[in-house]
Amino acid sequence: MRVPDGFVDEIKARIRPSELIGRTVALKRQGREFVGLSPFKKERTPSFFVNDDKGFYHCFATQKHGDVFSWLQETQGLSFGEAIEVLAQEAGMEVPKADPLAAQKEERRRGLIEWMELAGRFFHRKLKSDDGAIAREYLTRRGVNPDVWDEFGLGYAPDRRSALKDFLLAEGAPMKELVEAGLLIAPDDGGAPYDRFRGRVMFPIHDPRKRLVGFGGRALNKEARAKYLNSPETPIFHKGSLLYHYPEARTAVAEPTSGLKGVIVAEGYMDVIAFARAGMKQAVAPLGTAVTEDQLRLLWRAGPEPVFCLDGDSAGTKAAGLAAERALPLLEPGRSLRFVFLPDGQDPDDLLREAGSSALRAVIAGAKPLVDVLWQREFDQEPLSDPDRRAGFRKRLRALTAKIADPDIKAEYKAEFDRRLETAFGRASNPQKNFTRSWSAKKGVPEGPSAALRRARLQKTSSPDARQLILALIEWPVLAEIFLETIAELSFDGLDSLGDAILDACSSGDVADRDSLRAALIRRGYEDMLRRLELDRAPMRAAFGGEDADLDARAEAWRKRATSYMERTQSKSRDAEVRARLETMIGEGKSEQIKRMVAGLHKGRTRSGSLD
């Protein structure tokens, strides 16, 4: 397999060897490296080392050495091409198709990067020259000293139309490539190209491989139409896939003394610099847009729990909500987000000046988990003083849960939201539950099984009644909305997981009729179970009134069948508990207690008229 030269390097930049190898080898951090027992030879003393910064592993027991590609080749028997395909998928990249012009394209990209690097040096020199006095004054006012200028490669773009253009053309740069790199703007009317960045403090932007691929510019003239201006989309700059200061932040997170489980996501360039001035070099910033899925994956490659540090105003909370929701389909065990909200009107630079670096560190240490942000966003949408609004609140939470792909995490979020709903409103405050209970009180439907019933699963295979109750919900999803809470507490024998999936789908807002519900269940992996239930469909329809029955008749039929089914399963559960208690007493020789228990049971059955 032939791939562009830069493609392999990009995969290496995106995948940490310790993360890949740590899935099969128990690794422990030791300074800047990870150490574990050799996977190639039995040993008692660890001699296997992994270094993320250098991108390799080394086994002193066998002298085997390599990178993420050779690891898969060595341990899984893959070819180099197969290893590329596996790792590209993990890195969120698409393997380029065979392209005879690929080498030419890669060569052109390298050329663009060279001009970007040269432009970066030009801007940096201009910051320290007479031209840069206005930029130096701005940076000094913000507390940014010359050491930081050098550390971040800050620069200044002179407020002239061709300052950069004249310099780069004199260095031999083709005009066409400078336009393609986004350094110059070519007017639509065919006029002479001119500098894109003028009169701005310049922030160089690097890709994960530390190549300079773009710039951000902060205007110094208050009349400028855009306060911040970024490079446009080019063959080397894709702002939705990059983060400002990412290579340096990723290295800082890996330091043993970091104390963080991921990078800090700030709102802008100056915020990142403020964190660095406070001794926290783990900060990054998106490039003026909402965080994308590619950027989230990039964040998680640096650590499992990135911390978003945002303003506490409406814009900050909105940005947090968008990032939180976008992360849901990508969550995995041990991989999440955390959030910090600064007081209104403050940014990290303000907090640093007013309270010092310790205050900034304390704020980051108190970050909130992802679930808190999701809950609060939905809670604050509207007053929840009446049942209809609380129903909408619950529905929105269900819809968020439905976005989570990992089944274990989805179950945990569902359980957490249910606990918070009960704490916030109490069991009776749920509007759907109120509706169901009012129906139940009128028709005599038990509110739910006992705790003993929920613990006991007396049958491993589903009964005909359980199958028909489930099938009726699939055939007429409106029944699931009517009896939402009763369904949640019913035991459907071997169909409990399908019952939960029906509840999730009906609560997500994506289900309008039978076909859409079946499609949602198939997406959740229940196609085989639905196929097996198909034989019960005809008798079920007959039992629930056939085609001509109206909603009230079907609901009444479902209620009666659910009541009867629940009473039988409760009775079985009680009998099972009695038998278990009697067996325990017999084993312990408690004859007097056995006599009293039997006598009590005899009296109870006599009163109920069920004594045989």
Coordinates of C-alpha atoms in Angstrom, one line a residue:
M1 CA 0.0 0.0 0.0
R2 CA 1.3 3.4 -1.0
V3 CA 0.2 6.4 1.1
P4 CA 1.4 10.0 1.1
D5 CA 4.5 10.5 3.2
G6 CA 2.7 12.8 5.7
F7 CA -0.1 10.3 6.3
V8 CA 2.0 7.9 8.4
D9 CA 3.4 10.8 10.4
E10 CA -0.1 12.2 11.0
I11 CA -1.3 8.8 12.4
K12 CA 1.8 8.8 14.7
A13 CA 1.0 12.3 15.9
R14 CA -2.6 11.4 16.7
I15 CA -2.1 8.0 18.5
R16 CA -0.3 7.7 21.7
P17 CA 1.7 4.5 21.9
S18 CA 1.0 4.1 25.6
E19 CA -2.8 4.2 24.9
L20 CA -2.6 1.6 22.2
I21 CA -0.1 -0.8 23.9
G22 CA -1.7 -0.2 27.3
R23 CA -4.8 -2.1 26.1
T24 CA -2.9 -5.4 26.2
V25 CA 0.1 -4.6 28.5
A26 CA -0.3 -3.3 32.0
L27 CA 1.8 -0.1 32.0
K28 CA 2.7 2.1 34.9
R29 CA 4.1 5.6 34.5
Q30 CA 7.8 6.0 35.5
G31 CA 8.9 9.5 34.9
R32 CA 8.4 10.5 31.3
E33 CA 7.9 6.9 30.2
F34 CA 5.7 3.9 30.9
V35 CA 7.0 0.5 32.0
G36 CA 5.6 -3.0 32.1
L37 CA 6.4 -6.7 31.8
S38 CA 7.6 -7.8 28.4
P39 CA 4.8 -9.0 26.2
F40 CA 7.3 -11.0 24.2
K41 CA 8.9 -13.0 27.0
K42 CA 8.0 -14.2 30.5
E43 CA 9.7 -12.2 33.1
R44 CA 9.3 -11.0 36.7
T45 CA 11.0 -7.7 36.5
P46 CA 9.6 -5.1 34.1
S47 CA 11.9 -4.4 31.1
F48 CA 9.4 -3.1 28.6
F49 CA 9.3 0.7 28.1
V50 CA 7.0 3.0 26.1
N51 CA 7.8 6.6 25.4
D52 CA 4.9 8.8 24.0
D53 CA 7.1 11.8 23.3
K54 CA 9.4 9.8 21.1
G55 CA 6.7 7.6 19.8
F56 CA 8.3 4.2 20.3
Y57 CA 8.4 1.1 22.6
H58 CA 11.5 -0.9 23.5
C59 CA 11.8 -4.3 25.2
F60 CA 15.2 -4.8 26.9
A61 CA 14.4 -8.5 27.4
T62 CA 14.1 -9.2 23.6
Q63 CA 15.6 -6.1 22.1
K64 CA 12.4 -5.5 20.1
H65 CA 11.8 -1.9 19.3
G66 CA 9.2 -0.1 17.2
D67 CA 6.3 2.3 16.8
V68 CA 2.5 1.9 16.7
F69 CA 2.7 0.3 13.3
S70 CA 5.3 -2.3 14.2
W71 CA 3.4 -3.1 17.4
L72 CA 0.4 -4.2 15.4
Q73 CA 2.6 -6.1 13.0
E74 CA 4.4 -7.8 15.8
T75 CA 1.5 -8.6 18.1
Q76 CA -1.4 -9.1 15.6
G77 CA 0.5 -10.4 12.6
L78 CA -0.8 -7.6 10.4
S79 CA 0.9 -6.3 7.3
F80 CA 2.1 -2.7 7.2
G81 CA -0.8 -1.9 5.0
E82 CA -3.3 -3.5 7.3
A83 CA -1.8 -1.7 10.3
I84 CA -2.2 1.6 8.5
E85 CA -5.9 0.8 7.9
V86 CA -6.5 -0.2 11.6
L87 CA -4.7 2.8 13.0
A88 CA -6.2 5.3 10.5
Q89 CA -9.7 4.2 11.6
E90 CA -8.8 4.7 15.2
A91 CA -7.3 8.1 14.5
G92 CA -10.4 9.2 12.6
M93 CA -8.7 9.4 9.3
E94 CA -9.5 7.9 5.9
V95 CA -6.8 6.0 4.1
P96 CA -6.2 7.9 0.8
K97 CA -7.1 6.0 -2.3
A98 CA -4.5 5.3 -4.9
D99 CA -3.7 8.6 -6.5
P100 CA -0.9 9.0 -9.1
L101 CA -0.8 12.7 -8.2
A102 CA -0.5 12.1 -4.4
A103 CA 3.3 12.6 -4.4
Q104 CA 2.9 15.9 -6.2
K105 CA 0.2 17.0 -3.7
E106 CA 2.3 16.1 -0.8
E107 CA 5.2 18.0 -2.2
R108 CA 3.0 21.1 -2.7
R109 CA 1.8 20.9 0.9
R110 CA 5.4 20.8 2.1
G111 CA 6.1 23.9 0.0
L112 CA 3.2 25.7 1.5
I113 CA 4.4 24.9 5.0
E114 CA 7.8 26.2 4.2
W115 CA 6.3 29.6 3.2
M116 CA 4.2 29.6 6.4
E117 CA 7.3 29.0 8.5
L118 CA 9.1 31.8 6.8
A119 CA 6.1 34.1 7.3
G120 CA 6.1 33.2 11.0
R121 CA 9.7 34.2 11.3
F122 CA 8.9 37.5 9.5
F123 CA 6.1 38.3 11.8
H124 CA 8.2 37.5 14.9
R125 CA 11.0 39.8 13.8
K126 CA 8.5 42.6 13.0
L127 CA 7.2 42.4 16.6
K128 CA 10.7 43.3 17.9
S129 CA 11.3 46.0 15.3
D130 CA 10.3 49.6 15.2
D131 CA 7.1 48.5 13.3
G132 CA 6.0 46.4 16.2
A133 CA 5.8 49.1 18.9
I134 CA 2.0 49.2 18.9
A135 CA 1.9 45.4 19.3
R136 CA 4.5 45.4 22.0
E137 CA 2.5 48.0 23.9
Y138 CA -0.6 45.9 23.7
L139 CA 1.1 42.7 24.8
T140 CA 2.8 44.5 27.7
R141 CA -0.5 45.9 28.8
R142 CA -1.8 42.3 28.9
G143 CA 1.1 41.2 31.0
V144 CA 2.8 39.2 28.2
N145 CA 6.6 39.7 28.4
P146 CA 9.3 39.0 25.8
D147 CA 10.0 35.5 27.1
V148 CA 6.4 34.6 26.2
W149 CA 6.7 36.2 22.8
D150 CA 9.5 33.8 22.1
E151 CA 7.8 30.8 23.7
F152 CA 4.7 31.2 21.6
G153 CA 6.3 32.6 18.5
L154 CA 4.1 35.7 18.7
G155 CA 4.5 38.2 15.9
Y156 CA 3.2 41.4 14.3
A157 CA 1.8 41.9 10.8
P158 CA 2.6 45.5 9.7
D159 CA -0.4 47.6 8.8
R160 CA 0.6 47.7 5.1
R161 CA -0.9 45.9 2.1
S162 CA 2.3 44.3 0.9
A163 CA 4.8 44.1 3.7
L164 CA 4.7 40.2 3.9
K165 CA 4.1 39.8 0.2
D166 CA 7.2 41.8 -0.7
F167 CA 9.4 39.9 1.7
L168 CA 8.2 36.4 0.6
L169 CA 8.5 37.3 -3.1
A170 CA 12.0 38.4 -2.5
E171 CA 12.7 35.0 -0.9
G172 CA 11.5 33.3 -4.1
A173 CA 8.0 32.4 -3.2
P174 CA 5.5 32.0 -6.1
M175 CA 2.6 34.4 -5.8
K176 CA 0.1 31.5 -6.5
E177 CA 1.4 29.5 -3.6
L178 CA 1.1 32.4 -1.2
V179 CA -2.5 32.8 -2.2
E180 CA -3.1 29.1 -1.8
A181 CA -1.5 29.1 1.7
G182 CA -3.9 31.9 2.7
L183 CA -1.2 34.5 3.3
L184 CA -2.4 36.7 0.5
I185 CA -5.8 37.6 -0.8
A186 CA -6.4 37.6 -4.6
P187 CA -9.2 40.1 -5.4
D188 CA -12.1 38.8 -7.5
D189 CA -11.6 41.6 -10.0
G190 CA -8.2 40.3 -10.9
G191 CA -6.2 43.0 -9.1
A192 CA -2.9 42.5 -7.4
P193 CA -2.9 40.1 -4.4
Y194 CA -2.3 41.8 -1.0
D195 CA -1.5 40.7 2.6
R196 CA -4.4 39.0 4.4
F197 CA -3.1 40.0 7.9
R198 CA -2.4 43.7 8.5
G199 CA -2.1 45.6 11.7
R200 CA -2.5 42.5 13.9
V201 CA -0.7 40.7 16.7
M202 CA 0.0 37.2 15.2
F203 CA -0.5 33.8 16.8
P204 CA 1.1 30.9 14.9
I205 CA -1.0 27.7 14.7
H206 CA 0.7 24.3 14.5
D207 CA -0.8 20.9 13.6
P208 CA -0.2 17.9 15.9
R209 CA 3.1 17.3 14.1
K210 CA 4.3 20.8 15.2
R211 CA 4.2 22.1 11.6
L212 CA 3.1 25.8 11.2
V213 CA 0.0 25.6 9.1
G214 CA -1.9 28.8 9.8
F215 CA -2.2 32.0 11.8
G216 CA -4.6 33.8 14.0
G217 CA -4.5 37.6 14.1
R218 CA -5.8 40.0 16.8
A219 CA -6.6 43.5 15.4
L220 CA -5.0 46.5 17.1
N221 CA -7.3 49.0 15.4
K222 CA -10.6 49.3 17.2
E223 CA -12.3 50.1 13.9
A224 CA -11.3 46.7 12.3
R225 CA -14.3 44.7 11.0
A226 CA -13.0 41.5 12.7
K227 CA -11.3 41.6 16.1
Y228 CA -9.8 38.1 15.4
L229 CA -9.0 36.8 11.9
N230 CA -7.8 33.2 11.2
S231 CA -6.2 31.7 8.1
P232 CA -8.8 30.4 5.6
E233 CA -9.3 26.8 4.8
T234 CA -6.3 25.6 2.7
P235 CA -4.6 22.3 1.8
I236 CA -2.7 22.5 5.1
F237 CA -5.1 24.4 7.4
H238 CA -8.5 22.9 8.5
K239 CA -9.6 24.8 11.5
G240 CA -12.2 22.2 12.6
S241 CA -9.3 19.7 13.0
L242 CA -6.8 21.8 14.8
L243 CA -6.3 23.4 18.2
Y244 CA -4.1 26.3 19.1
H245 CA -1.1 25.3 21.2
Y246 CA -2.0 21.6 21.0
P247 CA 1.5 20.0 20.5
E248 CA 2.9 21.8 23.5
A249 CA -0.2 21.2 25.7
R250 CA -0.2 17.5 24.9
T251 CA 3.5 17.2 26.0
A252 CA 2.7 19.2 29.2
V253 CA -0.2 16.8 30.1
A254 CA 2.2 13.9 29.8
E255 CA 4.6 15.4 32.4
P256 CA 4.5 13.3 35.7
T257 CA 3.9 16.5 37.7
S258 CA 1.0 17.7 35.5
G259 CA -1.7 16.8 37.9
L260 CA -4.3 16.9 35.1
K261 CA -6.0 14.1 33.2
G262 CA -6.3 16.1 30.0
V263 CA -5.7 19.5 28.4
I264 CA -7.5 22.7 29.4
V265 CA -9.8 24.0 26.7
A266 CA -9.8 27.8 26.8
E267 CA -11.8 30.2 24.7
G268 CA -9.0 32.1 22.9
Y269 CA -5.4 32.6 22.2
M270 CA -4.8 35.1 25.1
D271 CA -6.5 32.7 27.5
V272 CA -4.1 30.0 26.6
I273 CA -1.2 32.3 27.2
A274 CA -2.7 33.4 30.5
F275 CA -2.7 29.7 31.7
A276 CA 0.9 29.3 30.6
R277 CA 1.9 32.4 32.5
A278 CA 0.3 30.8 35.6
G279 CA 2.5 27.7 35.1
M280 CA -0.2 25.6 33.3
K281 CA 1.0 24.9 29.8
Q282 CA -1.7 22.3 29.2
A283 CA -4.1 24.8 27.7
V284 CA -5.4 24.8 24.1
A285 CA -8.1 26.8 22.2
P286 CA -10.4 26.1 19.3
L287 CA -10.1 28.4 16.4
G288 CA -13.1 30.7 16.7
T289 CA -15.8 28.0 16.2
A290 CA -17.8 25.5 18.2
V291 CA -15.8 22.4 19.1
T292 CA -16.0 19.7 16.4
E293 CA -15.9 15.9 16.6
D294 CA -12.4 15.9 15.2
Q295 CA -11.2 18.4 17.9
L296 CA -12.8 16.2 20.6
R297 CA -10.9 13.2 19.4
L298 CA -7.8 15.3 19.4
L299 CA -8.4 16.4 23.0
W300 CA -8.9 12.8 24.1
R301 CA -5.6 11.8 22.5
A302 CA -3.9 14.1 25.0
G303 CA -5.8 12.7 28.0
P304 CA -9.1 11.1 29.1
E305 CA -10.7 14.2 30.8
P306 CA -10.2 17.5 29.0
V307 CA -11.4 20.5 31.1
F308 CA -13.4 23.2 29.3
C309 CA -12.8 26.6 30.9
L310 CA -15.5 29.0 29.7
D311 CA -17.1 32.4 30.7
G312 CA -20.1 32.1 32.9
D313 CA -22.2 34.2 30.6
S314 CA -24.9 32.9 28.2
A315 CA -22.4 32.5 25.4
G316 CA -20.1 30.4 27.6
T317 CA -22.9 28.1 28.9
K318 CA -24.2 27.7 25.3
A319 CA -20.7 26.7 24.1
A320 CA -20.5 24.2 27.0
G321 CA -23.9 22.7 26.1
L322 CA -22.9 22.3 22.5
A323 CA -19.6 20.7 23.3
A324 CA -21.3 18.4 25.9
E325 CA -24.0 17.2 23.4
R326 CA -21.5 16.7 20.6
A327 CA -19.4 14.5 22.8
L328 CA -22.2 12.1 23.8
P329 CA -21.9 9.7 20.7
L330 CA -18.1 9.6 21.2
L331 CA -18.0 8.8 25.0
E332 CA -16.3 5.6 26.1
P333 CA -15.6 4.2 29.6
G334 CA -12.8 6.4 31.0
R335 CA -13.2 9.1 28.4
S336 CA -15.3 12.2 29.2
L337 CA -15.3 16.0 29.6
R338 CA -15.3 18.4 32.6
F339 CA -16.3 22.0 32.7
V340 CA -15.4 25.2 34.6
F341 CA -17.4 28.5 34.4
L342 CA -15.7 31.7 35.3
P343 CA -17.7 34.6 36.8
D344 CA -19.5 36.8 34.3
G345 CA -17.1 39.2 32.6
Q346 CA -13.9 37.5 33.7
D347 CA -11.5 35.5 31.7
P348 CA -8.4 33.5 32.8
D349 CA -6.2 36.6 32.4
D350 CA -8.5 38.7 34.7
L351 CA -8.5 35.9 37.3
L352 CA -4.7 35.6 37.1
R353 CA -4.2 39.4 37.6
E354 CA -6.7 39.7 40.4
A355 CA -6.1 36.5 42.4
G356 CA -2.9 34.9 41.1
S357 CA -2.1 31.5 39.7
S358 CA -3.3 29.6 42.7
A359 CA -6.8 30.9 42.1
L360 CA -6.7 29.7 38.5
R361 CA -5.5 26.3 39.5
A362 CA -8.2 26.1 42.2
V363 CA -10.9 26.8 39.6
I364 CA -9.6 24.1 37.3
A365 CA -9.5 21.6 40.2
G366 CA -13.2 22.3 40.8
A367 CA -14.3 21.3 37.3
K368 CA -17.8 19.9 37.0
P369 CA -18.5 16.5 35.3
L370 CA -20.3 16.3 31.9
V371 CA -23.5 15.0 33.3
D372 CA -23.9 18.2 35.4
V373 CA -23.7 20.5 32.4
L374 CA -26.2 18.5 30.4
W375 CA -28.6 18.4 33.4
Q376 CA -28.3 22.1 34.1
R377 CA -28.7 23.1 30.4
E378 CA -32.0 21.3 30.2
F379 CA -33.1 22.4 33.6
D380 CA -32.6 26.1 32.9
Q381 CA -34.5 26.1 29.6
E382 CA -37.9 26.9 31.2
P383 CA -39.6 27.0 34.6
L384 CA -40.6 23.4 35.6
S385 CA -43.6 24.4 37.7
D386 CA -46.2 22.4 35.8
P387 CA -46.5 18.8 34.5
D388 CA -46.3 19.6 30.8
R389 CA -42.9 21.4 31.2
R390 CA -41.6 18.7 33.4
A391 CA -42.6 16.1 30.8
G392 CA -40.7 18.1 28.2
F393 CA -37.7 18.2 30.6
R394 CA -37.7 14.5 31.0
K395 CA -38.1 13.9 27.2
R396 CA -35.1 16.1 26.5
L397 CA -33.0 14.1 29.0
R398 CA -34.1 10.9 27.3
A399 CA -33.2 12.3 23.9
L400 CA -29.7 13.2 25.2
T401 CA -29.2 9.7 26.6
A402 CA -30.3 8.2 23.3
K403 CA -27.3 9.9 21.6
I404 CA -24.8 7.9 23.7
A405 CA -23.5 5.0 21.7
D406 CA -21.7 3.0 24.4
P407 CA -24.3 0.8 26.1
D408 CA -22.7 0.9 29.6
I409 CA -22.4 4.7 29.6
K410 CA -25.9 5.1 28.3
A411 CA -27.2 2.9 31.2
E412 CA -25.3 5.0 33.7
Y413 CA -26.5 8.3 32.4
K414 CA -30.1 7.1 32.3
A415 CA -29.8 5.9 35.9
E416 CA -28.2 9.2 37.0
F417 CA -30.9 11.3 35.3
D418 CA -33.6 9.2 36.9
R419 CA -32.1 9.6 40.3
R420 CA -31.9 13.4 39.8
L421 CA -35.5 13.6 38.6
E422 CA -36.7 11.8 41.6
T423 CA -34.7 14.0 43.9
A424 CA -35.8 17.2 42.2
F425 CA -39.5 16.5 41.8
G426 CA -40.3 13.3 43.8
R427 CA -41.8 10.2 42.2
A428 CA -45.3 11.7 42.0
S429 CA -44.2 14.9 40.3
N430 CA -43.4 13.2 37.0
P431 CA -46.3 14.2 34.7
Q432 CA -46.2 11.0 32.7
K433 CA -46.3 9.1 36.0
N434 CA -49.1 11.2 37.3
F435 CA -51.2 10.4 34.2
T436 CA -50.4 6.7 34.5
R437 CA -51.3 6.7 38.2
S438 CA -54.6 8.5 37.7
W439 CA -55.4 5.8 35.0
S440 CA -54.3 3.1 37.5
A441 CA -56.3 4.5 40.4
K442 CA -59.4 4.6 38.2
K443 CA -58.9 1.1 36.7
G444 CA -57.3 -0.7 39.5
V445 CA -53.9 -1.2 38.0
P446 CA -51.1 -1.8 40.6
E447 CA -48.5 1.0 40.5
G448 CA -45.7 -1.5 40.2
P449 CA -44.2 -4.7 41.5
S450 CA -42.7 -5.1 44.9
A451 CA -39.0 -4.9 45.5
A452 CA -39.0 -8.7 45.8
L453 CA -40.5 -9.1 42.4
R454 CA -37.8 -6.8 40.9
R455 CA -35.1 -8.9 42.5
A456 CA -36.7 -12.2 41.4
R457 CA -36.5 -13.4 37.9
L458 CA -38.5 -16.7 38.1
Q459 CA -38.5 -17.5 34.4
K460 CA -35.5 -17.3 32.0
T461 CA -37.7 -17.5 29.0
S462 CA -40.6 -15.1 28.2
S463 CA -44.2 -16.0 28.8
P464 CA -46.9 -15.6 26.2
D465 CA -48.4 -12.7 28.2
A466 CA -45.0 -10.9 28.3
R467 CA -44.6 -11.3 24.6
Q468 CA -48.0 -10.0 23.8
L469 CA -47.6 -7.0 26.1
I470 CA -44.3 -6.1 24.5
L471 CA -45.6 -6.7 20.9
A472 CA -48.6 -4.4 21.6
L473 CA -46.2 -1.6 22.6
I474 CA -44.3 -2.1 19.4
E475 CA -47.5 -2.2 17.3
W476 CA -49.0 0.9 19.0
P477 CA -46.2 3.1 20.5
V478 CA -48.8 5.4 22.0
L479 CA -49.4 2.8 24.6
A480 CA -45.8 3.1 25.7
E481 CA -46.4 6.8 26.3
I482 CA -49.6 6.2 28.3
F483 CA -48.1 3.5 30.5
L484 CA -44.5 4.7 30.6
E485 CA -43.9 4.2 34.3
T486 CA -45.8 0.9 34.6
I487 CA -43.7 -0.5 31.8
A488 CA -40.5 0.8 33.5
E489 CA -41.3 -1.3 36.6
L490 CA -42.7 -4.4 34.9
S491 CA -40.7 -7.6 34.6
F492 CA -41.0 -9.0 31.1
D493 CA -39.2 -12.2 31.9
G494 CA -36.5 -12.6 29.2
L495 CA -37.6 -9.5 27.3
D496 CA -36.6 -6.9 29.9
S497 CA -33.8 -5.4 27.7
L498 CA -36.3 -5.0 24.8
G499 CA -38.7 -3.3 27.2
D500 CA -36.0 -0.8 28.2
A501 CA -35.1 -0.2 24.6
I502 CA -38.7 0.6 23.8
L503 CA -38.9 3.1 26.6
D504 CA -35.6 4.8 25.5
A505 CA -36.8 5.0 21.9
C506 CA -40.2 6.3 22.8
S507 CA -38.7 8.9 25.1
S508 CA -36.2 10.1 22.6
G509 CA -38.7 12.0 20.4
D510 CA -37.6 10.1 17.3
V511 CA -40.5 7.6 17.3
A512 CA -43.8 8.6 15.6
D513 CA -45.3 5.2 14.7
R514 CA -44.7 1.5 14.5
D515 CA -42.3 1.6 11.6
S516 CA -40.1 4.2 13.2
L517 CA -40.0 2.3 16.5
R518 CA -39.1 -0.9 14.8
A519 CA -36.3 0.9 12.9
A520 CA -35.0 2.4 16.2
L521 CA -35.0 -1.1 17.8
I522 CA -33.2 -2.7 14.9
R523 CA -30.6 0.0 15.1
R524 CA -30.2 -0.9 18.8
G525 CA -29.5 -4.6 17.8
Y526 CA -32.9 -6.2 18.4
E527 CA -33.6 -7.4 14.9
D528 CA -33.3 -11.1 15.7
M529 CA -35.6 -10.8 18.8
L530 CA -38.2 -8.9 16.7
R531 CA -38.1 -11.7 14.1
R532 CA -38.7 -14.3 16.8
L533 CA -41.6 -12.4 18.2
E534 CA -43.3 -12.1 14.8
L535 CA -45.1 -15.4 15.3
D536 CA -47.1 -13.9 18.2
R537 CA -48.1 -10.8 16.3
A538 CA -51.4 -12.1 14.8
P539 CA -52.8 -13.5 18.2
M540 CA -51.7 -10.3 19.9
R541 CA -53.6 -8.1 17.5
A542 CA -56.7 -10.2 18.0
A543 CA -56.3 -10.0 21.8
F544 CA -56.2 -6.3 21.6
G545 CA -59.3 -5.8 19.5
G546 CA -57.9 -6.1 16.0
E547 CA -57.8 -3.3 13.4
D548 CA -61.1 -1.7 14.4
A549 CA -60.3 -1.1 18.1
D550 CA -59.8 2.5 19.1
L551 CA -57.1 3.8 21.4
D552 CA -59.2 3.6 24.6
A553 CA -60.2 0.0 23.9
R554 CA -56.5 -1.0 23.3
A555 CA -55.3 0.9 26.4
E556 CA -58.0 -0.8 28.5
A557 CA -57.1 -4.3 27.1
W558 CA -53.4 -3.6 27.7
R559 CA -54.2 -2.4 31.3
K560 CA -56.2 -5.6 32.1
R561 CA -53.6 -7.9 30.7
A562 CA -50.8 -6.0 32.5
T563 CA -52.8 -6.1 35.8
S564 CA -53.3 -9.9 35.5
Y565 CA -49.8 -10.5 34.5
M566 CA -48.4 -8.4 37.3
E567 CA -50.5 -10.1 40.0
R568 CA -49.4 -13.6 38.8
T569 CA -45.7 -12.6 38.8
Q570 CA -46.1 -10.9 42.2
S571 CA -47.7 -14.1 43.6
K572 CA -45.0 -16.2 42.2
S573 CA -42.4 -13.9 43.7
R574 CA -44.1 -14.1 47.2
D575 CA -44.3 -17.9 46.9
A576 CA -40.6 -18.0 46.0
E577 CA -39.7 -15.9 49.0
V578 CA -41.8 -18.0 51.4
R579 CA -40.2 -21.2 50.1
A580 CA -36.7 -19.7 50.5
R581 CA -37.5 -18.7 54.0
L582 CA -38.9 -22.1 54.9
E583 CA -35.9 -23.9 53.5
T584 CA -33.6 -21.6 55.5
M585 CA -35.6 -22.3 58.7
I586 CA -35.6 -26.1 58.1
G587 CA -31.9 -26.0 57.5
E588 CA -31.4 -24.2 60.8
G589 CA -33.8 -26.4 62.7
K590 CA -36.1 -23.6 63.8
S591 CA -39.3 -25.7 64.3
E592 CA -41.2 -23.2 66.4
Q593 CA -40.7 -20.4 63.8
I594 CA -41.8 -22.8 61.1
K595 CA -45.0 -23.6 62.9
R596 CA -45.8 -19.9 63.4
M597 CA -45.1 -19.1 59.8
V598 CA -47.3 -21.9 58.5
A599 CA -50.1 -20.9 60.9
G600 CA -49.9 -17.3 59.6
L601 CA -50.0 -18.4 56.0
H602 CA -53.0 -20.6 56.8
K603 CA -54.9 -17.6 58.3
G604 CA -54.1 -15.3 55.5
R605 CA -55.3 -17.8 52.8
T606 CA -58.5 -18.5 54.8
R607 CA -59.3 -14.7 54.9
S608 CA -58.7 -14.4 51.1
G609 CA -60.8 -17.5 50.3
S610 CA -57.9 -19.2 48.6
L611 CA -57.3 -22.1 51.0
D612 CA -57.3 -25.4 49.2

